[in-house]
CSV table of C-alpha atoms and ligand atoms in Angstrom, one decimal:
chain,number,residue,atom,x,y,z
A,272,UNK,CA,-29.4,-4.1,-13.3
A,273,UNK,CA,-26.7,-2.7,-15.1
A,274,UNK,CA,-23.4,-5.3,-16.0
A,275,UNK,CA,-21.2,-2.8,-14.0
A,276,UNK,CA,-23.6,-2.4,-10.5
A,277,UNK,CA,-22.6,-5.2,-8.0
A,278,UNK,CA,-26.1,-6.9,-6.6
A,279,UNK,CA,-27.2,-5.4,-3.5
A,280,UNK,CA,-27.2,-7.9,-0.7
A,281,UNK,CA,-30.3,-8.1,1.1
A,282,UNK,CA,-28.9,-5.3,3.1
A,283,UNK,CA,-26.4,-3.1,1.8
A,284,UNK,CA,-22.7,-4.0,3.5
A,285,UNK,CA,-21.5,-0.8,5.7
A,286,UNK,CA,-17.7,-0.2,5.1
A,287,UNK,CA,-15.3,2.3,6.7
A,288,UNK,CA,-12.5,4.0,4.3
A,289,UNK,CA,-9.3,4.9,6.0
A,290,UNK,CA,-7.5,7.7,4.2
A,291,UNK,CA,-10.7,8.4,1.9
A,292,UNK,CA,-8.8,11.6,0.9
A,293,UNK,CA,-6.0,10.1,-0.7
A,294,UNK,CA,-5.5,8.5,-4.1
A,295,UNK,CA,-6.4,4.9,-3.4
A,296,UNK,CA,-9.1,6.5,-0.9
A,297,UNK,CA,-10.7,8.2,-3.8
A,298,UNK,CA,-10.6,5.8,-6.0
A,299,UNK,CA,-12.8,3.7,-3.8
A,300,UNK,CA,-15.1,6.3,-3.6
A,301,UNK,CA,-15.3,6.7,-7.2
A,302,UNK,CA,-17.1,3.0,-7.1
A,303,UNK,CA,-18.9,3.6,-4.2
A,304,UNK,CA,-20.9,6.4,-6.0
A,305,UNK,CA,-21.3,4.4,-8.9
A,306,UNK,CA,-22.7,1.7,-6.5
A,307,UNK,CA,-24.7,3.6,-4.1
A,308,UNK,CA,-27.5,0.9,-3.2
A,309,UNK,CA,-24.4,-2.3,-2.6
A,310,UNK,CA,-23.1,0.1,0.8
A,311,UNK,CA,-23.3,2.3,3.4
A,312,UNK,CA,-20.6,4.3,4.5
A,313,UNK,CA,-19.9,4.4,7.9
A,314,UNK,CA,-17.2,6.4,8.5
A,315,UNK,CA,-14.1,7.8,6.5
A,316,UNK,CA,-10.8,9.4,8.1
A,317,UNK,CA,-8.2,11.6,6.9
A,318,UNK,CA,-5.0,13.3,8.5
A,319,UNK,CA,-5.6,17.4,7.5
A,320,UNK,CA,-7.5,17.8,4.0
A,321,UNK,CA,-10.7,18.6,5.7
A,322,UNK,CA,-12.5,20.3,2.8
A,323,UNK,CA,-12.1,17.0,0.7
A,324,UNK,CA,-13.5,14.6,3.8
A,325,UNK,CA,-16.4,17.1,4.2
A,326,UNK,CA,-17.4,17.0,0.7
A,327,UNK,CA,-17.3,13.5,0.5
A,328,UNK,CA,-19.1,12.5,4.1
A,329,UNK,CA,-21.9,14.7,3.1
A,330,UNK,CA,-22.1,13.3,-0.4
A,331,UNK,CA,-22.2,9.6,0.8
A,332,UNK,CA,-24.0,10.8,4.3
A,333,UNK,CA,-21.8,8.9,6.4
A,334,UNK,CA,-22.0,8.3,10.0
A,335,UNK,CA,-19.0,9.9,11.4
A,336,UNK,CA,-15.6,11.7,9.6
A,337,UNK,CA,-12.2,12.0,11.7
A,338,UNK,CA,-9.4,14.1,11.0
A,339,UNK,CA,-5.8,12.9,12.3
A,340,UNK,CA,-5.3,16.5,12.9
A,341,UNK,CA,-6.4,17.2,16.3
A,342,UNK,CA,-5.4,21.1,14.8
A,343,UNK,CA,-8.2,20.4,12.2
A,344,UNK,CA,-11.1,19.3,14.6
A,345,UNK,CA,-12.7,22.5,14.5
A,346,UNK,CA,-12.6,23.5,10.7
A,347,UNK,CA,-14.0,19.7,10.3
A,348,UNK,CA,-17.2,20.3,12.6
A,349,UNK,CA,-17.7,23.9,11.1
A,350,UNK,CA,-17.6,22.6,7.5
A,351,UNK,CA,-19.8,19.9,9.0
A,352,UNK,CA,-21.8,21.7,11.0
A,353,UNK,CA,-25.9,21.0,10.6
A,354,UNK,CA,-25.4,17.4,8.5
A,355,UNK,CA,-26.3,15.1,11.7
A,356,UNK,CA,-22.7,13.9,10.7
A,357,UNK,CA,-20.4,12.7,13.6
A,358,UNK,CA,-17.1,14.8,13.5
A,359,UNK,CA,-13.9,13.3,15.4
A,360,UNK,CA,-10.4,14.3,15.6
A,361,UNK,CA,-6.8,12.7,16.6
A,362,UNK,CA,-4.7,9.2,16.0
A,363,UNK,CA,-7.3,7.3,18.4
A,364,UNK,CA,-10.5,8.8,17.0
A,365,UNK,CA,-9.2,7.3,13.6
A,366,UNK,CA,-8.3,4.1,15.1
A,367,UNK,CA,-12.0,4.2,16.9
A,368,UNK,CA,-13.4,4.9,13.8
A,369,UNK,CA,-11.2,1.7,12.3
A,370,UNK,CA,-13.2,-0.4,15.2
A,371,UNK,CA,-16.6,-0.2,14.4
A,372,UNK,CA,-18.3,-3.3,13.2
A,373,UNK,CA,-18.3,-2.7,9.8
A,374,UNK,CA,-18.7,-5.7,7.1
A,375,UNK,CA,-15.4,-4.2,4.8
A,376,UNK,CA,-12.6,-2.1,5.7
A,377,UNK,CA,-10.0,-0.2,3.2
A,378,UNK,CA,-7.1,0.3,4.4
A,379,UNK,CA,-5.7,3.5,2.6
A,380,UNK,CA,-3.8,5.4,5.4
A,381,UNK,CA,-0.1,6.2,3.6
A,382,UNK,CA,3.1,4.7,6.0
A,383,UNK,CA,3.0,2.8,9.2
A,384,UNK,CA,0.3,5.5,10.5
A,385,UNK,CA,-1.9,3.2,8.9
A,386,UNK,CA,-0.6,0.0,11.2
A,387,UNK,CA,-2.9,0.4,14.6
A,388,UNK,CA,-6.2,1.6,12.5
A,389,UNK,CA,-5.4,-1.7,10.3
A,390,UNK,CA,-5.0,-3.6,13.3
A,391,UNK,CA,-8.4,-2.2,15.2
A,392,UNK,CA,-10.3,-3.2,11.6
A,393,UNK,CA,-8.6,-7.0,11.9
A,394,UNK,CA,-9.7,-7.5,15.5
A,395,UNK,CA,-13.1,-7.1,14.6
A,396,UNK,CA,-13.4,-9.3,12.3
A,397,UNK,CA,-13.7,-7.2,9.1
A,398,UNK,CA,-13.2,-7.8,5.4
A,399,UNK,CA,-10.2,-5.5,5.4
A,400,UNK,CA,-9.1,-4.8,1.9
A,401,UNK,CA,-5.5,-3.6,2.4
A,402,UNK,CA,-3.5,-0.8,0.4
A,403,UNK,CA,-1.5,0.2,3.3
A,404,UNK,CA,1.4,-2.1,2.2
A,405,UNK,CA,3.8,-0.3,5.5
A,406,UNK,CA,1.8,-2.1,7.9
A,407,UNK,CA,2.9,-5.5,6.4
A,408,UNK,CA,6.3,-4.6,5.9
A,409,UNK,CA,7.0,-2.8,9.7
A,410,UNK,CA,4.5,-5.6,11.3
A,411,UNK,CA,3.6,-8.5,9.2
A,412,UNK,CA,4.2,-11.3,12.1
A,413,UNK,CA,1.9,-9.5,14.0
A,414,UNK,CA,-1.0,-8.7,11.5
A,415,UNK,CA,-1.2,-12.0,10.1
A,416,UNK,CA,-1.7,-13.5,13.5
A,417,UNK,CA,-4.2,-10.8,14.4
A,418,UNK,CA,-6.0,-12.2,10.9
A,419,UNK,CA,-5.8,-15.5,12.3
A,420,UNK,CA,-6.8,-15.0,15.9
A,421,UNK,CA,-10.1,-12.6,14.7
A,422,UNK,CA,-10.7,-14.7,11.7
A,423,UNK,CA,-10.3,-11.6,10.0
A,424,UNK,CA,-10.3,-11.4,5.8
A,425,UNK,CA,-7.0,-9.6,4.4
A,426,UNK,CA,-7.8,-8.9,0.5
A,427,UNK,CA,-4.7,-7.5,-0.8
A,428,UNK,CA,-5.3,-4.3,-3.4
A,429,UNK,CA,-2.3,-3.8,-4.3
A,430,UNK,CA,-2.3,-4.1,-7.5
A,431,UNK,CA,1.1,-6.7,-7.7
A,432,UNK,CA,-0.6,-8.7,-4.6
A,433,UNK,CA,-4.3,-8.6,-6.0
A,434,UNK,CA,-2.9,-10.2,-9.1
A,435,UNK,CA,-1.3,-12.7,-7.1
A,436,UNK,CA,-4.1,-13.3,-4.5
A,437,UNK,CA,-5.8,-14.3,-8.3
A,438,UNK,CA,-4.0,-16.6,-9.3
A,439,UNK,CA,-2.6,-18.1,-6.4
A,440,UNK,CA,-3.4,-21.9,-5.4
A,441,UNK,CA,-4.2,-21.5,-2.1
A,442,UNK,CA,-5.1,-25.0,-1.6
A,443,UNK,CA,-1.5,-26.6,-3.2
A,444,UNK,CA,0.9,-23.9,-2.1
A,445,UNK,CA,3.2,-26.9,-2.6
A,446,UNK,CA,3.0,-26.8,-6.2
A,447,UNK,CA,3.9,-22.9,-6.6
A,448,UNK,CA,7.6,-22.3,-7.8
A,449,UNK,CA,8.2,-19.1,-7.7
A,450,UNK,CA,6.0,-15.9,-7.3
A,451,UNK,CA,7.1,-12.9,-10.2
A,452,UNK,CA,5.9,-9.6,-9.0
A,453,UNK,CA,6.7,-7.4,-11.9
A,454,UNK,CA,7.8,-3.5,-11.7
A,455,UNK,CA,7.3,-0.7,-14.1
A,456,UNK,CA,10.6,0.4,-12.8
A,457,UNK,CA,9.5,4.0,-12.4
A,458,UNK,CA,10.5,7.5,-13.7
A,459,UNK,CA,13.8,6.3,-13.6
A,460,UNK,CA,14.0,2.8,-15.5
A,461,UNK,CA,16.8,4.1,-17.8
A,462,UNK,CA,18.4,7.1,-16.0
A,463,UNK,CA,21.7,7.1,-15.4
A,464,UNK,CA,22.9,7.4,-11.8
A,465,UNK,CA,24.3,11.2,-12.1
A,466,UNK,CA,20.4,12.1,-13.3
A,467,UNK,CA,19.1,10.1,-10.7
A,468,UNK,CA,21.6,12.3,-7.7
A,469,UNK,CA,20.3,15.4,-8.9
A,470,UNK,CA,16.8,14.2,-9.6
A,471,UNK,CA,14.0,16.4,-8.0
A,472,UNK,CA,10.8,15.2,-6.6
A,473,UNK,CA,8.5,16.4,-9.3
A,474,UNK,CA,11.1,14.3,-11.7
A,475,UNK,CA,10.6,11.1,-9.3
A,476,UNK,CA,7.0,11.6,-8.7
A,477,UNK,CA,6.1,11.4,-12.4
A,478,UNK,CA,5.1,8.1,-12.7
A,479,UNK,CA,5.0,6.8,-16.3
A,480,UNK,CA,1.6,4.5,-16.0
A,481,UNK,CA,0.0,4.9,-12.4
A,482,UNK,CA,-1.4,7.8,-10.6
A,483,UNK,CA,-0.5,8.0,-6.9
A,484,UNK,CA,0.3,9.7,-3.7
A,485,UNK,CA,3.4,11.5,-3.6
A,486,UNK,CA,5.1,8.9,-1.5
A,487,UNK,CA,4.2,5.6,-3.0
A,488,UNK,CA,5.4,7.7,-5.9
A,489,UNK,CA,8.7,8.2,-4.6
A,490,UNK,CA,9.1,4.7,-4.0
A,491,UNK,CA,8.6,4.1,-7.3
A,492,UNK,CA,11.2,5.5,-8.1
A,493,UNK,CA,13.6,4.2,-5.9
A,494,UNK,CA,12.2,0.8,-6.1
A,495,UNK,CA,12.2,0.6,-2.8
A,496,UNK,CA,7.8,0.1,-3.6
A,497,UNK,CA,9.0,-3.1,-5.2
A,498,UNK,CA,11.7,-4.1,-2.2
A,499,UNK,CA,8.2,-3.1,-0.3
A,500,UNK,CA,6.2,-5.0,-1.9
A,501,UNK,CA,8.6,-8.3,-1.6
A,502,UNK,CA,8.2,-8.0,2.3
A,503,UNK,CA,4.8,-7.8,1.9
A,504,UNK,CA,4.0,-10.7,-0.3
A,505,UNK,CA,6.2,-12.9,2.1
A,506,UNK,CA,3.9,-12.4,4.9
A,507,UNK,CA,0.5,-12.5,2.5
A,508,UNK,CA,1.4,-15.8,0.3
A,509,UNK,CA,3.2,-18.8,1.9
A,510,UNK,CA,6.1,-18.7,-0.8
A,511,UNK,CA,9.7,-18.6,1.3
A,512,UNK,CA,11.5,-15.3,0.0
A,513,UNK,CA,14.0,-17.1,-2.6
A,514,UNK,CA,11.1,-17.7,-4.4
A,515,UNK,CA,9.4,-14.6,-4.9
A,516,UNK,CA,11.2,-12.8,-8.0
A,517,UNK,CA,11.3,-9.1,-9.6
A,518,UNK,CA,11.0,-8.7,-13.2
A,519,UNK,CA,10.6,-5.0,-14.3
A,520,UNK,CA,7.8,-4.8,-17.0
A,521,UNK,CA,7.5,-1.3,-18.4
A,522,UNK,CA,4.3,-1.2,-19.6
A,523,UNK,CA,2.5,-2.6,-16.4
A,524,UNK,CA,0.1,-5.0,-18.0
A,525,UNK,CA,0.7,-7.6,-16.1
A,526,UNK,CA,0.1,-7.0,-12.6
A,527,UNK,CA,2.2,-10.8,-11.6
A,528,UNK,CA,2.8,-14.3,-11.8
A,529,UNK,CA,2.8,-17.0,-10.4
A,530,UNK,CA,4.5,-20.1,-11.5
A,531,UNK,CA,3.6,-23.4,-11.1
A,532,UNK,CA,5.8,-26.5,-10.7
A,533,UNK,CA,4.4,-28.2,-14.0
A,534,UNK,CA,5.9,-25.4,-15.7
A,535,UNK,CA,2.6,-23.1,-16.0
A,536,UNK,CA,2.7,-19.5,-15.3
A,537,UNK,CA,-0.6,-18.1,-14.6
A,538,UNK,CA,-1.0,-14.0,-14.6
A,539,UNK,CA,-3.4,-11.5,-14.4
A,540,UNK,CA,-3.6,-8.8,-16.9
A,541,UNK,CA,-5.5,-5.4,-16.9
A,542,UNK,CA,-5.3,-1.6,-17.5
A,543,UNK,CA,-2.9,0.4,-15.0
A,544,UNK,CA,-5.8,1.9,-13.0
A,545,UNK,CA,-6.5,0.4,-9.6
A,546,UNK,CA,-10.2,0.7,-9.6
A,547,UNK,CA,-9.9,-2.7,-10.7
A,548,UNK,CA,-8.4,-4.4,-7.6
A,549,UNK,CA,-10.1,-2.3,-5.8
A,550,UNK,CA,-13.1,-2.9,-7.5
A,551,UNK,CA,-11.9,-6.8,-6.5
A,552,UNK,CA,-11.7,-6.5,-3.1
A,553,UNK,CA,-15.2,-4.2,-2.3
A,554,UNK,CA,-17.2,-7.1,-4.6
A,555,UNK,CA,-15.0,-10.4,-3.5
A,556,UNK,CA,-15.9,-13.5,-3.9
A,557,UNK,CA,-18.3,-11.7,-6.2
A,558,UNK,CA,-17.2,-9.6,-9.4
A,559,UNK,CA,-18.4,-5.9,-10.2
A,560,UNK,CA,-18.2,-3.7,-13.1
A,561,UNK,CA,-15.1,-0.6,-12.9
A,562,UNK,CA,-14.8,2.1,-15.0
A,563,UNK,CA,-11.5,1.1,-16.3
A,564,UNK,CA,-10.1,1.3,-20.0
A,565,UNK,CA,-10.4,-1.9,-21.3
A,566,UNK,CA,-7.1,-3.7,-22.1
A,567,UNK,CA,-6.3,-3.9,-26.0
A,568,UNK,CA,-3.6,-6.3,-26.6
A,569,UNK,CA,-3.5,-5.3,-30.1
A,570,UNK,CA,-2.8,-1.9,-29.6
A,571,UNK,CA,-0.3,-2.1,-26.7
A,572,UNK,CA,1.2,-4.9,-29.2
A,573,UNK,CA,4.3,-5.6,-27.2
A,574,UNK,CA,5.0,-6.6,-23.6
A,575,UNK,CA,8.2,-6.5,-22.5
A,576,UNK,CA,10.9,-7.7,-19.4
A,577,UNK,CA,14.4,-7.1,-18.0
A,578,UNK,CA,16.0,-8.0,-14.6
A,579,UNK,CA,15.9,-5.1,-12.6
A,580,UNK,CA,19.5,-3.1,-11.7
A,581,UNK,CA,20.2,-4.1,-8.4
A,582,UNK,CA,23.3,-1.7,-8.8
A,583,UNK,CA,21.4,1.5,-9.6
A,584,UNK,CA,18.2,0.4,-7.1
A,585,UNK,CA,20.0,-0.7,-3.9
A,586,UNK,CA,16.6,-0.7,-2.9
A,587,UNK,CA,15.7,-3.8,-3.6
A,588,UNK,CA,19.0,-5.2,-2.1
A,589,UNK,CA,18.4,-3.7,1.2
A,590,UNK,CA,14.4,-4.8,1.2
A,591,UNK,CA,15.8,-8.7,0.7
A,592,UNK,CA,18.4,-8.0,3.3
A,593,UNK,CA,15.8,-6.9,5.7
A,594,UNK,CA,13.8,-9.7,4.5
A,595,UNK,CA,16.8,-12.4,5.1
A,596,UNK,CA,17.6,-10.5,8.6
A,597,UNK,CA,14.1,-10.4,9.9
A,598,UNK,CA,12.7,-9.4,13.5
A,599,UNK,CA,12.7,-5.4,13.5
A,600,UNK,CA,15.0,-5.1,10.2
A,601,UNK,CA,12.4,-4.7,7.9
A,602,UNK,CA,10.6,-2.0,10.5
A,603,UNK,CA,13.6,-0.1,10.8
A,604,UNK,CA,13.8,-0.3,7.3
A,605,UNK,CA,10.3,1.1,6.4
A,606,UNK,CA,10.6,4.4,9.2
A,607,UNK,CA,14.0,5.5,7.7
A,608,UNK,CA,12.2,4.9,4.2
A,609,UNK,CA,8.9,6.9,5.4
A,610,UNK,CA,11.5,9.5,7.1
A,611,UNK,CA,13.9,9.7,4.2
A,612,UNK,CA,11.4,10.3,1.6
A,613,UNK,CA,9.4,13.4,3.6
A,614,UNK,CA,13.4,14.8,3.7
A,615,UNK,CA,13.5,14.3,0.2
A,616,UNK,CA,10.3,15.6,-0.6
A,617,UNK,CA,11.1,18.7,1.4
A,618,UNK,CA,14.5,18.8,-0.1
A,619,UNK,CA,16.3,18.2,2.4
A,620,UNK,CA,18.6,15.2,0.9
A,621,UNK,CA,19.0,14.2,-3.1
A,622,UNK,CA,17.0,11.4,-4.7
A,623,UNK,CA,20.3,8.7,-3.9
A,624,UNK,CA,20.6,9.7,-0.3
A,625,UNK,CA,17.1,8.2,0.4
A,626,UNK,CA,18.6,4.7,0.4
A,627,UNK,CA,21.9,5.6,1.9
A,628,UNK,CA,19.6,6.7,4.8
A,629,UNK,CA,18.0,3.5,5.1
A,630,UNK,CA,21.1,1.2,4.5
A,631,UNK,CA,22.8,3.6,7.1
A,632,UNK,CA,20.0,3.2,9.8
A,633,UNK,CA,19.1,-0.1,9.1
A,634,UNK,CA,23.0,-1.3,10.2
A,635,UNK,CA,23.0,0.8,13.4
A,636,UNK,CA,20.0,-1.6,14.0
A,637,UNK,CA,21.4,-4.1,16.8
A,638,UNK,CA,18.6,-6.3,17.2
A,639,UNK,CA,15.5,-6.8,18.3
A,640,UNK,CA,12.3,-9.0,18.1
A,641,UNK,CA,9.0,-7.6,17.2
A,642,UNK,CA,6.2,-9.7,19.3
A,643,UNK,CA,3.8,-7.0,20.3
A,644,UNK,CA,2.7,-3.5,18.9
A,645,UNK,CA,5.0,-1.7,21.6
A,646,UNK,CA,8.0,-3.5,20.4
A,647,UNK,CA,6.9,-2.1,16.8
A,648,UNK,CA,6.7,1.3,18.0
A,649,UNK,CA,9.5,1.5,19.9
A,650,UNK,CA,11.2,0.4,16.7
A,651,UNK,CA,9.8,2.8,14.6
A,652,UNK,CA,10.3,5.0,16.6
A,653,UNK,CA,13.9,4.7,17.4
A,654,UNK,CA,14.1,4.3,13.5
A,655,UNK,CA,12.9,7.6,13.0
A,656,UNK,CA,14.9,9.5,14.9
A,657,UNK,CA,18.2,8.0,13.6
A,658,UNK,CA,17.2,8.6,10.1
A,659,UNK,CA,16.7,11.7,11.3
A,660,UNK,CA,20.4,12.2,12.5
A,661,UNK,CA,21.4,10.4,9.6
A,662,UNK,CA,19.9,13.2,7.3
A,663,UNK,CA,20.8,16.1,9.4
A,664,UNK,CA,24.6,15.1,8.7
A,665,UNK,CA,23.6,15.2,5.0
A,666,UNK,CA,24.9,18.2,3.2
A,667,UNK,CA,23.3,19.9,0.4
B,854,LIG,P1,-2.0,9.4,-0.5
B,854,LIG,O1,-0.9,10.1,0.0
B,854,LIG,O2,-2.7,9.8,-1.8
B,854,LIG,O3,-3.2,9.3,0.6
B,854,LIG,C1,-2.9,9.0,1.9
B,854,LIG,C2,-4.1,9.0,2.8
B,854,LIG,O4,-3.8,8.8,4.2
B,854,LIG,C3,-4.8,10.4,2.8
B,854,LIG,O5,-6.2,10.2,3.0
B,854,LIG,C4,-4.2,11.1,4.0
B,854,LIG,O6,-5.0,12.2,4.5
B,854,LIG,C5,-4.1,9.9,5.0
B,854,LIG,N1,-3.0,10.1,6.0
B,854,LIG,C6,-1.8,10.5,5.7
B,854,LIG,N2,-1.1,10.5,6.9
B,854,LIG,C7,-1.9,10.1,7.8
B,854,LIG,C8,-1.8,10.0,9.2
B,854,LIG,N3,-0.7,10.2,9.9
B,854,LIG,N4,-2.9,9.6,9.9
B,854,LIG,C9,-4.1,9.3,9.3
B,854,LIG,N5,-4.2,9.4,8.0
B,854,LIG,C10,-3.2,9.8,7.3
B,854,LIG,O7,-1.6,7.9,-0.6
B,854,LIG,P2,-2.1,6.7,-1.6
B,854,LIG,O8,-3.5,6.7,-1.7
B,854,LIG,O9,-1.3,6.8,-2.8
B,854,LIG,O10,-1.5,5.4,-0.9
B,854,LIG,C11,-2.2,4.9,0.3
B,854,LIG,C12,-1.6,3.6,0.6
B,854,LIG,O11,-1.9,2.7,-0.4
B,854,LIG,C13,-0.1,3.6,0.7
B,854,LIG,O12,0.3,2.7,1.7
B,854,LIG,C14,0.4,3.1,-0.6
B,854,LIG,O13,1.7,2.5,-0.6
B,854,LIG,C15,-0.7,2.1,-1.0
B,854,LIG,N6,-0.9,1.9,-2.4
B,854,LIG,C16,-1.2,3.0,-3.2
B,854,LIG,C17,-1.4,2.8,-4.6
B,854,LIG,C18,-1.8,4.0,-5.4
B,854,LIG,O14,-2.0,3.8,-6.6
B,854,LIG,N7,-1.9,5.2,-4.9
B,854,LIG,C19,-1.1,1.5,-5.2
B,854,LIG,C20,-0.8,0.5,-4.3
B,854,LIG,C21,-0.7,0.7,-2.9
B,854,LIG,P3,-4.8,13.7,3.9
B,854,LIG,O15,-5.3,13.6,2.5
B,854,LIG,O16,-5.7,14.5,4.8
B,854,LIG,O17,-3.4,14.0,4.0
C-alpha cells in the first residue's frame, strides 16, 4: 500500500457529498478517486450544474445524484439515463439524499441552503465533516444539540477550525486562553477604502492564496468569512467569545492557534490547499496521504502578523456584535450577508454596501429566539427580504 492510500476498512465506508459540484465538493472527490477501494459513494447533490454531477456519479458509480433544481430533473435523468444510477430533484430530495445511513457526510452546500441537509446527516448519526460554515453561524444552538442528541460526529474542514479541532485540548478546555484564528485578509489587505467602493467582483474574488467559490470568496474579502468563522468556532470549541482572537496572516501558513494557559501556543501549519483538512476529516482518527505541496519553511522564509482593521472591515465588528447579541442576530446577520453578496455579485450594490446591508438589517432586527428550525426559517427569511429592501434603495 502506497504512503498516500488510507487502509481500506474491512468494508469500504459509504459517504454522501453535498454540493459535490462545488470547490470544496471537488476537492473531496479528487481524494476519493485517488482512494477508490477506502469508499463508496452513495449519493452526491448539486443545485443546477448537472453536466458536472453526471460526470462524476457515473465516474464513482454512485447510488443516486439530486439536483436542487427541480428545473434541472430532466436534463439530470437524460444525461443519466441507462447507468442504473438513481436521479432526484428539489430541496427535499437533497435533504433525502443527506438522510441515508451513510458512515461520513460532507457538508459542502454554499449558505444556509446547506442548514436542513446538514441537519438530516446529524440525526442519523453520521460522521459529518462540515464546510458549510452558514449553518453554524444562522443555527449553531440548534446543530450542536442535534450532535448531541444523535451522537452525531462534527469534524470541522474548515481550514481555520480543522487547525483548531488539532490542536485543541478537548479534555482541559480549562487550560485554553485564547483561540487565534488567523486571516489572509483577502484581495483587499492593503486597499484603501475608495479602491475597495469601487471594487468589482472579479477584483474581490481574486483570492491571493486559496481557490474558492465565488461567495466564500467574497467574504474574503470583506472579512465578513473571518466575522463568519468567529460565530462558528464559538459554537464548535467551548472558548467564550472574548477569547477567540483574529490575527491577519498574509501568507496563510498557519491555519490557527491555540493558546494555552502555561504560555504555549500550539498551531497547525500546512500548504493553502484544503485537500488537507479535508483529507483530515474523510481519514479521522486515522491519517491519509493528500496531494498537497509540501510546506518549505525555508522558501516561504517569513511568516508574518498584523491586527486586522476593524475600521476598513466593519465586518468583523458586526459578526462580534451578533456574536455578543445572540438569539436570531447572527441569523439575520448571515441572510443579509448571503443576500447582499448575490446583489453584489450581480452588481447590483458596490463592494462597501455589502456590510451597510447587513449592519442596516441586522438593527431592524427586534428580537427573537431561535429554538426550533421554523424559528430559523422564519428568520432567514424575514432577513432576506429586508436585505432585499435595503438594497433596492441602494443607488448605483
Ligand atoms: P461553491 O460555490 O464552489 O459550491 C457550492 C456547492 O453547493 C455546489 O455544489 C452548488 O451546486 C451547491 N449549491 C449551491 N446552492 C445550493 C442550493 N440552494 N441547494 C443545494 N445545493 C446548492 O462553494 P465552495 O465549495 O467554495 O464552499 C462550500 C461551503 O464550504 C461554503 O459554506 C464555504 O463557506 C465553505 N468553505 C469553502 C472553502 C473553500 O476553499 N472553497 C473553505 C472553507 C469553507 P452547483 O455547482 O450546481 O451550483
Amino acid at each position: 500500500m502506497a504512503v498516500t492510500e488510507l487502509k481500506a476498512a474491512t468494508a469500504p465506508r459509504t459517504v454522501a457529498i453535498l454540493g459535490s459540484t462545488g470547490s470544496i465538493g471537488c476537492s473531496t472527490i479528487d481524494l476519493l478517486k485517488r482512494n477508490r477501494a477506502a469508499f463508496r459513494v452513495e449519493a452526491l447533490t448539486a443545485h443546477r450544474n448537472v453536466a458536472l454531477l453526471a460526470e462524476q456519479a457515473r465516474e464513482l458509480q454512485v447510488r443516486l445524484a439530486v439536483v436542487a433544481d427541480p428545473e434541472r430533473y430532466k436534463d439530470l435523468k437524460a444525461a443519466l439515463s441507462g447507468s442504473g444510477i438513481e436521479v432526484a430533484a428539489g430541496a427535499q430530495a437533497v435533504v433525502a439524499a443527506a438522510a441515508r445511513p451513510v458512515d461520513w457526510v460532507m457538508s459542502a452546500i454554499v449558505g444556509a441552503a446547506g442548514l436542513e441537509p446538514t441537519l438530516a446527516a446529524v440525526r442519523h448519526g453520521a460522521v459529518v465533516a462540515l464546510a458549510n460554515k452558514e449553518t453554524l453561524v444562522c443555527a449553531g444552538d440548534l446543530v450542536m444539540e442535534e450532535v448531541r442528541r444523535h451522537g452525531a460526529t462534527l469534524l470541522p474542514v474548515d481550514s481555520e477550525h480543522n487547525a483548531i479541532f488539532q490542536v485543541f485540548d478537548f479534555e482541559r478546555p480549562e487550560r485554553v486562553e485564547r483561540i487565534i484564528l488567523t486571516a489572509s485578509g483577502g484581495p483587499f489587505r492593503e486597499a484603501s477604502k475608495a479602491f475597495m467602493e469601487a471594487a468589482t467582483p472579479e477584483q474581490a474574488v481574486a483570492h491571493p492564496n486559496w481557490s474558492m467559490g465565488a461567495k466564500i470568496s467574497v467574504d474574503s474579502a470583506s472579512m465578513m468569512n473571518k466575522g463568519l468563522e468567529l460565530i462558528e468556532a464559538s459554537h464548535l470549541f467551548p472558548v467564550p467569545e472574548a477569547r477567540i482572537e483574529i490575527l491577519v496572516h498574509p501568507q496563510s501558513v498557519i491555519h490557527s492557534m491555540v493558546a494555552y494557559a502555561d504560555g504555549s501556543v500550539l498551531a497547525q501549519l500546512g500548504s493553502p490547499d484544503m485537500r488537507t483538512p479535508i483529507a483530515y476529516s474523510m481519514a479521522w482518527p486515522d491519517r491519509m496521504g493528500a496531494p498537497v505541496e509540501k510546506l518549505d519553511l525555508a522558501k516561504i522564509a517569513t511568516l508574518s502578523f498584523q491586527s486586522p482593521d476593524m475600521e476598513r472591515f466593519p465586518a468583523l465588528r458586526l459578526a462580534r456584535e451578533a456574536l455578543q447579541r445572540g438569539g436570531a442576530v447572527p441569523t439575520v446577520l448571515n441572510a443579509a450577508n448571503e443576500v447582499a453578496v448575490a446583489g453584489f455579485l450581480g452588481r447590483k450594490i458596490g463592494f462597501l454596501d455589502i456590510a451597510r446591508v447587513v449592519e442596516e438589517t441586522m438593527n431592524a432586527e427586534q428580537s427573537g429566539t431561535m429554538e426550533s428550525l421554523s424559528d430559523v426559517l422564519e428568520t432567514d427569511a424575514w432577513a432576506r427580504r429586508k436585505a432585499q429592501e435595503r438594497m433596492d434603495l441602494i443607488q448605483r
